[in-house]
Structures are given as C-alpha cells and as structure tokens.
PDB file of C-alpha atoms and ligand atoms in Angstrom:
ATOM      1  CA  MET A  30       4.330  96.301  52.128  1.00 34.00           C
ATOM      2  CA  ARG A  31       6.621  95.028  54.803  1.00 37.00           C
ATOM      3  CA  LYS A  32       3.783  95.010  57.330  1.00 38.00           C
ATOM      4  CA  ARG A  33       1.512  93.153  54.935  1.00 42.00           C
ATOM      5  CA  PHE A  34       4.189  90.562  54.479  1.00 40.00           C
ATOM      6  CA  SER A  35       4.614  90.021  58.220  1.00 44.00           C
ATOM      7  CA  THR A  36       0.827  89.740  58.689  1.00 44.00           C
ATOM      8  CA  LEU A  37       0.801  87.079  55.988  1.00 45.00           C
ATOM      9  CA  ALA A  38       3.779  85.358  57.615  1.00 47.00           C
ATOM     10  CA  ALA A  39       2.008  85.369  60.976  1.00 46.00           C
ATOM     11  CA  LEU A  40      -1.145  83.943  59.415  1.00 45.00           C
ATOM     12  CA  THR A  41       0.879  81.258  57.672  1.00 47.00           C
ATOM     13  CA  ALA A  42       2.597  80.403  60.947  1.00 45.00           C
ATOM     14  CA  ALA A  43      -0.797  80.116  62.671  1.00 43.00           C
ATOM     15  CA  VAL A  44      -2.065  77.769  59.977  1.00 44.00           C
ATOM     16  CA  VAL A  45       1.083  75.653  60.263  1.00 42.00           C
ATOM     17  CA  ILE A  46       0.683  75.469  64.047  1.00 40.00           C
ATOM     18  CA  LEU A  47      -2.963  74.386  63.679  1.00 41.00           C
ATOM     19  CA  ALA A  48      -2.028  71.764  61.130  1.00 41.00           C
ATOM     20  CA  ALA A  49       0.704  70.419  63.368  1.00 40.00           C
ATOM     21  CA  VAL A  50      -1.284  69.724  66.542  1.00 42.00           C
ATOM     22  CA  PRO A  51       0.477  66.707  68.036  1.00 43.00           C
ATOM     23  CA  GLY A  52      -1.300  63.402  68.339  1.00 52.00           C
ATOM     24  CA  GLN A  53      -3.539  64.009  65.359  1.00 71.00           C
ATOM     25  CA  ALA A  54      -1.751  61.789  62.869  1.00 91.00           C
ATOM     26  CA  HIS A  55      -4.193  59.065  61.897  1.00 94.00           C
ATOM     27  CA  PHE A  56      -2.997  56.207  59.719  1.00 97.00           C
ATOM     28  CA  GLY A  57      -4.850  53.460  57.953  1.00 98.00           C
ATOM     29  CA  ALA A  58      -2.767  50.293  58.318  1.00 98.00           C
ATOM     30  CA  ILE A  59      -2.462  46.856  56.771  1.00 98.00           C
ATOM     31  CA  ILE A  60       0.067  44.842  58.725  1.00 97.00           C
ATOM     32  CA  PRO A  61       0.739  41.354  57.325  1.00 97.00           C
ATOM     33  CA  ALA A  62       2.390  38.644  59.425  1.00 95.00           C
ATOM     34  CA  ASP A  63       5.447  39.236  57.250  1.00 93.00           C
ATOM     35  CA  ASP A  64       6.527  41.121  54.138  1.00 95.00           C
ATOM     36  CA  ILE A  65       7.908  37.983  52.500  1.00 96.00           C
ATOM     37  CA  VAL A  66       6.382  34.515  52.049  1.00 94.00           C
ATOM     38  CA  THR A  67       8.688  31.589  51.225  1.00 92.00           C
ATOM     39  CA  GLN A  68       8.212  27.843  50.847  1.00 85.00           C
ATOM     40  CA  HIS A  69       9.152  27.568  54.539  1.00 79.00           C
ATOM     41  CA  HIS A  70       5.872  29.273  55.463  1.00 71.00           C
ATOM     42  CA  GLU A  71       2.445  27.666  55.299  1.00 69.00           C
ATOM     43  CA  GLY A  72       1.402  30.306  52.782  1.00 75.00           C
ATOM     44  CA  ASP A  73      -1.761  31.325  54.648  1.00 92.00           C
ATOM     45  CA  LEU A  74      -0.973  34.941  55.298  1.00 96.00           C
ATOM     46  CA  ALA A  75      -2.619  36.659  58.285  1.00 96.00           C
ATOM     47  CA  LEU A  76      -3.251  40.398  57.960  1.00 98.00           C
ATOM     48  CA  GLU A  77      -4.482  43.062  60.372  1.00 97.00           C
ATOM     49  CA  ILE A  78      -6.401  46.063  59.040  1.00 98.00           C
ATOM     50  CA  LYS A  79      -6.654  49.065  61.345  1.00 97.00           C
ATOM     51  CA  PHE A  80      -7.007  52.783  61.855  1.00 97.00           C
ATOM     52  CA  LEU A  81      -4.699  54.160  64.500  1.00 95.00           C
ATOM     53  CA  HIS A  82      -2.027  56.557  65.707  1.00 95.00           C
ATOM     54  CA  PRO A  83       0.878  54.145  65.128  1.00 94.00           C
ATOM     55  CA  MET A  84       3.553  55.759  67.287  1.00 93.00           C
ATOM     56  CA  GLU A  85       1.218  56.365  70.210  1.00 89.00           C
ATOM     57  CA  MET A  86      -0.478  52.962  69.809  1.00 88.00           C
ATOM     58  CA  HIS A  87      -3.853  54.607  70.015  1.00 91.00           C
ATOM     59  CA  TYR A  88      -6.502  52.626  68.151  1.00 92.00           C
ATOM     60  CA  MET A  89      -9.501  54.323  66.565  1.00 93.00           C
ATOM     61  CA  GLU A  90     -12.832  52.558  66.279  1.00 93.00           C
ATOM     62  CA  MET A  91     -12.923  51.268  62.702  1.00 97.00           C
ATOM     63  CA  GLU A  92     -15.967  50.345  60.650  1.00 97.00           C
ATOM     64  CA  LYS A  93     -15.720  47.526  58.146  1.00 98.00           C
ATOM     65  CA  PRO A  94     -13.821  48.864  55.095  1.00 98.00           C
ATOM     66  CA  GLU A  95     -15.815  49.439  51.921  1.00 98.00           C
ATOM     67  CA  THR A  96     -13.244  47.441  49.978  1.00 98.00           C
ATOM     68  CA  PHE A  97     -10.373  45.167  50.921  1.00 98.00           C
ATOM     69  CA  GLY A  98      -8.540  43.504  48.085  1.00 98.00           C
ATOM     70  CA  VAL A  99      -5.310  42.227  46.625  1.00 98.00           C
ATOM     71  CA  MET A 100      -3.584  42.813  43.301  1.00 98.00           C
ATOM     72  CA  HIS A 101      -1.389  40.051  41.886  1.00 98.00           C
ATOM     73  CA  LYS A 102       0.000  40.054  38.330  1.00 97.00           C
ATOM     74  CA  GLY A 103      -2.212  43.036  37.492  1.00 97.00           C
ATOM     75  CA  LYS A 104      -5.388  41.232  38.552  1.00 98.00           C
ATOM     76  CA  LYS A 105      -7.461  42.541  41.456  1.00 98.00           C
ATOM     77  CA  THR A 106      -9.377  40.196  43.738  1.00 98.00           C
ATOM     78  CA  ASP A 107     -11.950  41.444  46.234  1.00 98.00           C
ATOM     79  CA  LEU A 108     -11.329  40.067  49.728  1.00 98.00           C
ATOM     80  CA  THR A 109     -13.887  42.127  51.674  1.00 98.00           C
ATOM     81  CA  GLU A 110     -15.774  38.947  52.607  1.00 97.00           C
ATOM     82  CA  ARG A 111     -12.705  37.656  54.427  1.00 98.00           C
ATOM     83  CA  LEU A 112     -12.683  40.482  56.988  1.00 98.00           C
ATOM     84  CA  LYS A 113     -13.417  39.457  60.577  1.00 98.00           C
ATOM     85  CA  PRO A 114     -13.806  41.985  63.394  1.00 98.00           C
ATOM     86  CA  ALA A 115     -11.348  41.976  66.293  1.00 97.00           C
ATOM     87  CA  GLY A 116     -10.743  44.275  69.235  1.00 95.00           C
ATOM     88  CA  ARG A 117      -7.788  45.772  71.032  1.00 91.00           C
ATOM     89  CA  LYS A 118      -7.386  48.156  73.932  1.00 87.00           C
ATOM     90  CA  SER A 119      -5.228  51.240  73.472  1.00 85.00           C
ATOM     91  CA  PRO A 120      -2.873  52.022  76.385  1.00 81.00           C
ATOM     92  CA  GLY A 121      -4.881  53.645  79.177  1.00 83.00           C
ATOM     93  CA  GLN A 122      -8.245  52.877  77.548  1.00 86.00           C
ATOM     94  CA  GLU A 123     -11.082  50.960  79.193  1.00 88.00           C
ATOM     95  CA  LYS A 124     -12.726  49.480  76.153  1.00 91.00           C
ATOM     96  CA  ASN A 125     -11.679  47.704  72.988  1.00 93.00           C
ATOM     97  CA  ASP A 126     -11.596  49.462  69.636  1.00 95.00           C
ATOM     98  CA  THR A 127     -12.510  47.481  66.552  1.00 96.00           C
ATOM     99  CA  PHE A 128      -9.977  46.539  63.933  1.00 97.00           C
ATOM    100  CA  TRP A 129     -10.163  43.809  61.255  1.00 98.00           C
ATOM    101  CA  LYS A 130      -8.372  40.584  60.511  1.00 98.00           C
ATOM    102  CA  ALA A 131      -8.132  38.477  57.386  1.00 98.00           C
ATOM    103  CA  VAL A 132      -6.301  35.384  56.210  1.00 97.00           C
ATOM    104  CA  TYR A 133      -5.360  35.001  52.569  1.00 97.00           C
ATOM    105  CA  PRO A 134      -3.789  31.867  51.067  1.00 95.00           C
ATOM    106  CA  ILE A 135      -0.762  32.784  48.958  1.00 95.00           C
ATOM    107  CA  ARG A 136      -0.095  29.911  46.573  1.00 93.00           C
ATOM    108  CA  ARG A 137       1.666  31.444  43.598  1.00 94.00           C
ATOM    109  CA  PRO A 138       4.880  33.461  43.230  1.00 96.00           C
ATOM    110  CA  GLY A 139       4.986  37.211  42.692  1.00 97.00           C
ATOM    111  CA  ASP A 140       4.147  40.414  44.507  1.00 98.00           C
ATOM    112  CA  TYR A 141       0.807  40.760  46.257  1.00 98.00           C
ATOM    113  CA  THR A 142      -0.317  44.340  46.888  1.00 98.00           C
ATOM    114  CA  PHE A 143      -3.061  44.390  49.516  1.00 98.00           C
ATOM    115  CA  TYR A 144      -5.194  47.518  49.732  1.00 98.00           C
ATOM    116  CA  PHE A 145      -8.286  48.816  51.431  1.00 98.00           C
ATOM    117  CA  GLU A 146     -10.672  51.700  51.035  1.00 98.00           C
ATOM    118  CA  PRO A 147     -12.192  52.567  54.411  1.00 98.00           C
ATOM    119  CA  LYS A 148     -15.499  54.208  55.155  1.00 97.00           C
ATOM    120  CA  ALA A 149     -14.982  57.935  55.701  1.00 97.00           C
ATOM    121  CA  TYR A 150     -14.284  58.652  59.377  1.00 96.00           C
ATOM    122  CA  TRP A 151     -15.801  61.781  60.909  1.00 95.00           C
ATOM    123  CA  GLU A 152     -13.154  63.612  62.962  1.00 93.00           C
ATOM    124  CA  PRO A 153     -14.834  66.362  65.028  1.00 93.00           C
ATOM    125  CA  ALA A 154     -11.465  67.768  66.215  1.00 91.00           C
ATOM    126  CA  GLU A 155     -10.536  68.593  62.619  1.00 93.00           C
ATOM    127  CA  ASP A 156     -14.073  69.296  61.340  1.00 96.00           C
ATOM    128  CA  LEU A 157     -13.581  66.962  58.401  1.00 96.00           C
ATOM    129  CA  PHE A 158     -13.897  63.389  57.226  1.00 97.00           C
ATOM    130  CA  ILE A 159     -10.795  61.199  56.911  1.00 97.00           C
ATOM    131  CA  LYS A 160     -10.442  58.454  54.314  1.00 97.00           C
ATOM    132  CA  HIS A 161      -7.084  56.689  54.100  1.00 97.00           C
ATOM    133  CA  TYR A 162      -6.518  54.436  51.112  1.00 98.00           C
ATOM    134  CA  THR A 163      -3.944  52.003  52.439  1.00 98.00           C
ATOM    135  CA  LYS A 164      -1.550  49.532  50.826  1.00 98.00           C
ATOM    136  CA  VAL A 165       1.171  47.028  51.659  1.00 98.00           C
ATOM    137  CA  CYS A 166       3.124  44.672  49.400  1.00 98.00           C
ATOM    138  CA  VAL A 167       4.033  41.068  50.212  1.00 98.00           C
ATOM    139  CA  ASN A 168       6.549  39.163  48.102  1.00 97.00           C
ATOM    140  CA  ALA A 169       5.969  35.458  47.528  1.00 96.00           C
ATOM    141  CA  TYR A 170       8.191  32.584  46.469  1.00 94.00           C
ATOM    142  CA  ALA A 171      11.099  34.696  45.148  1.00 93.00           C
ATOM    143  CA  LEU A 172       9.397  36.226  42.112  1.00 97.00           C
ATOM    144  CA  GLU A 173       9.893  39.998  42.382  1.00 98.00           C
ATOM    145  CA  GLN A 174       7.268  41.343  40.048  1.00 98.00           C
ATOM    146  CA  GLY A 175       4.412  43.785  40.455  1.00 98.00           C
ATOM    147  CA  TRP A 176       5.366  45.976  43.435  1.00 98.00           C
ATOM    148  CA  ASP A 177       5.843  49.098  41.262  1.00 98.00           C
ATOM    149  CA  GLN A 178       2.369  48.943  39.699  1.00 98.00           C
ATOM    150  CA  PRO A 179      -0.401  51.332  40.834  1.00 98.00           C
ATOM    151  CA  VAL A 180      -3.651  49.754  42.002  1.00 98.00           C
ATOM    152  CA  GLY A 181      -5.797  52.604  40.628  1.00 98.00           C
ATOM    153  CA  LEU A 182      -7.122  54.095  43.875  1.00 98.00           C
ATOM    154  CA  GLU A 183      -8.352  57.694  44.179  1.00 98.00           C
ATOM    155  CA  THR A 184      -5.021  58.421  45.854  1.00 98.00           C
ATOM    156  CA  GLU A 185      -2.080  56.095  46.426  1.00 98.00           C
ATOM    157  CA  ILE A 186       1.651  55.904  47.009  1.00 98.00           C
ATOM    158  CA  VAL A 187       3.447  53.991  44.264  1.00 98.00           C
ATOM    159  CA  PRO A 188       6.795  52.734  45.572  1.00 98.00           C
ATOM    160  CA  LEU A 189      10.002  53.592  43.734  1.00 98.00           C
ATOM    161  CA  THR A 190      11.991  51.620  46.302  1.00 98.00           C
ATOM    162  CA  ARG A 191      11.214  47.892  46.205  1.00 98.00           C
ATOM    163  CA  PRO A 192       8.995  47.777  49.306  1.00 98.00           C
ATOM    164  CA  TYR A 193      10.220  44.532  50.916  1.00 98.00           C
ATOM    165  CA  GLY A 194      13.553  43.086  51.963  1.00 97.00           C
ATOM    166  CA  LEU A 195      14.576  46.448  53.441  1.00 98.00           C
ATOM    167  CA  TRP A 196      17.338  46.905  55.991  1.00 98.00           C
ATOM    168  CA  THR A 197      17.119  49.342  58.867  1.00 96.00           C
ATOM    169  CA  GLY A 198      18.619  52.622  57.619  1.00 98.00           C
ATOM    170  CA  ASN A 199      17.487  52.102  54.007  1.00 98.00           C
ATOM    171  CA  VAL A 200      15.526  54.890  52.410  1.00 98.00           C
ATOM    172  CA  PHE A 201      12.012  54.463  51.132  1.00 98.00           C
ATOM    173  CA  THR A 202      11.136  56.531  48.054  1.00 98.00           C
ATOM    174  CA  GLY A 203       7.605  56.729  46.721  1.00 98.00           C
ATOM    175  CA  ARG A 204       5.469  58.735  44.331  1.00 98.00           C
ATOM    176  CA  VAL A 205       2.173  60.188  45.496  1.00 98.00           C
ATOM    177  CA  LEU A 206      -0.710  60.027  43.020  1.00 98.00           C
ATOM    178  CA  VAL A 207      -4.111  61.697  43.262  1.00 98.00           C
ATOM    179  CA  ASN A 208      -6.538  60.711  40.504  1.00 97.00           C
ATOM    180  CA  ASP A 209      -3.584  59.065  38.684  1.00 97.00           C
ATOM    181  CA  GLN A 210      -1.624  62.354  38.606  1.00 98.00           C
ATOM    182  CA  PRO A 211       1.538  63.135  40.617  1.00 98.00           C
ATOM    183  CA  ALA A 212       0.631  65.125  43.744  1.00 98.00           C
ATOM    184  CA  ALA A 213       3.189  67.964  43.632  1.00 97.00           C
ATOM    185  CA  ASN A 214       4.478  69.068  47.063  1.00 97.00           C
ATOM    186  CA  ALA A 215       2.191  66.647  48.918  1.00 97.00           C
ATOM    187  CA  GLU A 216       2.808  66.487  52.658  1.00 97.00           C
ATOM    188  CA  VAL A 217       3.831  63.027  53.767  1.00 98.00           C
ATOM    189  CA  GLU A 218       3.603  61.982  57.414  1.00 98.00           C
ATOM    190  CA  VAL A 219       5.801  59.124  58.600  1.00 98.00           C
ATOM    191  CA  GLU A 220       5.334  57.052  61.745  1.00 97.00           C
ATOM    192  CA  TYR A 221       6.838  53.995  63.339  1.00 96.00           C
ATOM    193  CA  LEU A 222       4.428  51.267  64.422  1.00 95.00           C
ATOM    194  CA  ASN A 223       5.051  51.057  68.131  1.00 92.00           C
ATOM    195  CA  GLU A 224       3.762  47.469  68.309  1.00 84.00           C
ATOM    196  CA  SER A 225       6.217  46.078  65.757  1.00 80.00           C
ATOM    197  CA  ALA A 226       7.401  42.610  66.717  1.00 77.00           C
ATOM    198  CA  GLU A 227      11.032  43.756  66.456  1.00 74.00           C
ATOM    199  CA  HIS A 228      11.067  45.761  69.644  1.00 73.00           C
ATOM    200  CA  SER A 229       9.762  45.313  73.133  1.00 66.00           C
ATOM    201  CA  GLY A 230       8.308  48.126  75.127  1.00 71.00           C
ATOM    202  CA  TYR A 231       6.781  51.406  74.224  1.00 80.00           C
ATOM    203  CA  ILE A 232       8.978  54.042  72.582  1.00 86.00           C
ATOM    204  CA  ASP A 233       8.386  57.369  74.242  1.00 85.00           C
ATOM    205  CA  ALA A 234       8.849  60.463  72.076  1.00 91.00           C
ATOM    206  CA  PRO A 235      10.984  63.086  73.870  1.00 93.00           C
ATOM    207  CA  PHE A 236       8.983  65.897  72.201  1.00 94.00           C
ATOM    208  CA  SER A 237       5.844  65.828  70.099  1.00 93.00           C
ATOM    209  CA  PRO A 238       7.612  66.475  66.734  1.00 94.00           C
ATOM    210  CA  TYR A 239       9.291  63.079  67.201  1.00 95.00           C
ATOM    211  CA  VAL A 240       5.941  61.288  67.021  1.00 95.00           C
ATOM    212  CA  THR A 241       5.228  62.094  63.385  1.00 97.00           C
ATOM    213  CA  GLN A 242       8.014  62.794  60.910  1.00 97.00           C
ATOM    214  CA  VAL A 243       7.074  65.059  58.008  1.00 97.00           C
ATOM    215  CA  VAL A 244       8.567  65.235  54.524  1.00 98.00           C
ATOM    216  CA  ARG A 245       7.272  67.031  51.481  1.00 97.00           C
ATOM    217  CA  ALA A 246       7.103  65.512  48.008  1.00 98.00           C
ATOM    218  CA  ASP A 247       8.773  67.343  45.120  1.00 98.00           C
ATOM    219  CA  ALA A 248       7.077  68.684  41.975  1.00 98.00           C
ATOM    220  CA  ALA A 249       6.783  65.132  40.626  1.00 98.00           C
ATOM    221  CA  GLY A 250       5.117  63.887  43.829  1.00 98.00           C
ATOM    222  CA  ILE A 251       8.262  61.993  44.876  1.00 98.00           C
ATOM    223  CA  PHE A 252       9.407  61.784  48.507  1.00 98.00           C
ATOM    224  CA  THR A 253      12.154  59.936  50.413  1.00 98.00           C
ATOM    225  CA  TYR A 254      12.638  58.940  54.046  1.00 98.00           C
ATOM    226  CA  ALA A 255      15.364  56.890  55.768  1.00 98.00           C
ATOM    227  CA  MET A 256      14.031  54.469  58.404  1.00 98.00           C
ATOM    228  CA  PRO A 257      16.132  54.443  61.601  1.00 96.00           C
ATOM    229  CA  LYS A 258      14.714  51.363  63.349  1.00 94.00           C
ATOM    230  CA  ALA A 259      13.608  47.803  62.607  1.00 94.00           C
ATOM    231  CA  GLY A 260       9.872  47.277  62.341  1.00 94.00           C
ATOM    232  CA  TRP A 261       6.921  48.589  60.378  1.00 96.00           C
ATOM    233  CA  TRP A 262       6.911  52.140  59.008  1.00 97.00           C
ATOM    234  CA  GLY A 263       3.840  53.938  57.665  1.00 98.00           C
ATOM    235  CA  PHE A 264       3.859  56.723  55.050  1.00 98.00           C
ATOM    236  CA  SER A 265       0.746  58.832  54.717  1.00 98.00           C
ATOM    237  CA  ALA A 266       0.371  61.442  51.959  1.00 98.00           C
ATOM    238  CA  LEU A 267      -2.523  63.767  52.653  1.00 97.00           C
ATOM    239  CA  SER A 268      -4.683  65.650  50.157  1.00 96.00           C
ATOM    240  CA  GLU A 269      -8.095  67.262  50.119  1.00 96.00           C
ATOM    241  CA  ALA A 270     -10.708  65.411  48.085  1.00 97.00           C
ATOM    242  CA  ASP A 271     -12.470  67.271  45.266  1.00 96.00           C
ATOM    243  CA  TRP A 272     -15.789  66.077  46.753  1.00 97.00           C
ATOM    244  CA  THR A 273     -17.505  66.601  50.100  1.00 97.00           C
ATOM    245  CA  LEU A 274     -19.658  64.567  52.476  1.00 97.00           C
ATOM    246  CA  ALA A 275     -22.622  65.647  54.570  1.00 97.00           C
ATOM    247  CA  HIS A 276     -22.337  65.678  58.353  1.00 96.00           C
ATOM    248  CA  GLU A 277     -25.517  66.630  60.219  1.00 96.00           C
ATOM    249  CA  GLY A 278     -26.811  68.400  57.124  1.00 96.00           C
ATOM    250  CA  GLU A 279     -23.608  70.346  56.411  1.00 96.00           C
ATOM    251  CA  GLU A 280     -21.180  69.604  53.601  1.00 97.00           C
ATOM    252  CA  LYS A 281     -17.731  68.868  55.019  1.00 98.00           C
ATOM    253  CA  ASN A 282     -14.295  68.457  53.459  1.00 97.00           C
ATOM    254  CA  VAL A 283     -12.758  65.024  53.127  1.00 97.00           C
ATOM    255  CA  GLU A 284      -9.067  64.433  53.819  1.00 97.00           C
ATOM    256  CA  ILE A 285      -7.909  61.618  51.548  1.00 97.00           C
ATOM    257  CA  GLY A 286      -4.725  59.862  52.545  1.00 98.00           C
ATOM    258  CA  ALA A 287      -2.507  57.564  50.523  1.00 98.00           C
ATOM    259  CA  VAL A 288      -0.873  55.249  53.036  1.00 98.00           C
ATOM    260  CA  TYR A 289       1.884  52.701  52.421  1.00 98.00           C
ATOM    261  CA  TRP A 290       3.561  50.342  54.913  1.00 98.00           C
ATOM    262  CA  VAL A 291       7.029  48.778  54.768  1.00 98.00           C
ATOM    263  CA  ARG A 292       9.025  46.604  57.131  1.00 97.00           C
ATOM    264  CA  THR A 293      12.726  46.957  57.953  1.00 96.00           C
ATOM    265  CA  ARG A 294      15.067  44.477  59.607  1.00 96.00           C
ATOM    266  CA  ASP A 295      18.403  45.049  61.373  1.00 94.00           C
ATOM    267  CA  ILE A 296      21.591  43.710  59.814  1.00 94.00           C
ATOM    268  CA  LYS A 297      22.884  41.158  62.306  1.00 89.00           C
TER     269      LYS A 297
HETATM  270 CU1   CU B   6      -7.458  59.621  66.257  1.00 58.95          CU
END
C-alpha cells in the first residue's frame, strides 16, 4: 500500500515536472494604448494583438485571428476587418514574427471589452493545439459599466476586480468559466509583459519559476494574484477542450486558454 502510494507520488511528480517546463508559457495578448480613455485623448484607441511569451519577450508567429471584437453595453461588434499585420523581432531572433494591430474609435462612455479568438496553434513541443481566448477591458469617459459581464466565449476570465485603474500591489481576482460554468481548480498562469511602457530594460528572472507565476482557482473557479510591478499583467487559465483537431491525420488535444490583461500604475 505504502509502495503503491509512493509510485503514484513519483508519477504525479513526473507529470508536474513535465507540465512545468520553463519557457513554455504562451499567452494570447491584447494590449491597448491605455486602459482608460478620457476626453483628453483623441479617442482613437490603438491595440496590439499578439501571441507570445510575455516575460521572455519571445513572439510567436501569429495567424490572423478568427474573430476580433468588442463588447460595449452588452452589444458585440465584430472588428476582424480592422486587423492589420505587423512584425516584431524577438530578442536574439533574425526574423520578424507576425502580430496584429487595430485602431478603434471610442466615442461613447462605458466599458469596452475587447476579445479575440485565435486560430488554433500547433505546438509540436507539447503535442497539442493551443487556442487562447483573450480579453482586455478599456474604460471610457468615466462611465464604469460593463467590465463584469461575460462575453460568452468557450472559455473566459470574468473579472471580479474592476480591471482598470489599478495600483501596483493591488490584487486581481477573476472567475474562470469554461462553457459558461465555473472551472473548479483551474490552473492560472500569470506573467508580466516585459515590454510594458512603465519600465526600461529587460527584467531577467533569477530562476525559471520566476518567469511564470502559478495560482490555482478554488472550487468556484475564483483566483487572486497581487501584482508587484507597474505595467501590463496577463492571466491565463488553461483547460483541455472537449473537442480535438487533426494534425497530419491524427486527432490531437486542444489546450484552451482564457486570458485576461490588466495594467497597474505606481502610486507617485
Ligand atoms: Cu512559444
């Protein structure tokens, strides 16, 4: 009995080690020019849509998303037509990887939740497809309304903390949904965007566990993380889809991620 237990423990440890290979944390990202639009801005909001390892600043080649849209006052508007390709070189790379840019005119007050559904990305190192449904919320003209509403994606993080106007050190609490149901015990990866405007220079992680922080949601799918630095923070809750995709004639699992981005600022 005791031996069986230790064999199981060893197996579990091996699985955990495999799952925790450093440098494998992919994040979908929507990074707007700012998290708040006021009458002092022009109102034409620039957004960057990407697929990357945020802490390591490693860009992945990204196909045009299947859907890019915005939800405002409960109404969804498709913005896929606004996407324009752009390229950026990751540190130490020779060639550009593709990401996407869009500009959206924000004219009315309220919360604007931008979201995208990417094409599934084949990741040979993990023998699966990756599909990260990604969201960010931008507040406009002082009307704080709408940020706590789900968009209705296959999986998504619904914020319980108002996701803008956050100080450095604040916590972010969110609920993970898969098919509109709370994702009990979901694993949530957290990374700092190492190209945030708030800091200059690359932040080097002293050890690989510092690259990606990991928290687990509770039975109601709720998780919390306190953000220690000014800039953009990404939260990625990972689940396995209940459907598969073919790769070279073989059915492969699909990792679906619910990703949410927030910005923090230092108190001066
Ligand atoms: Cu990658």
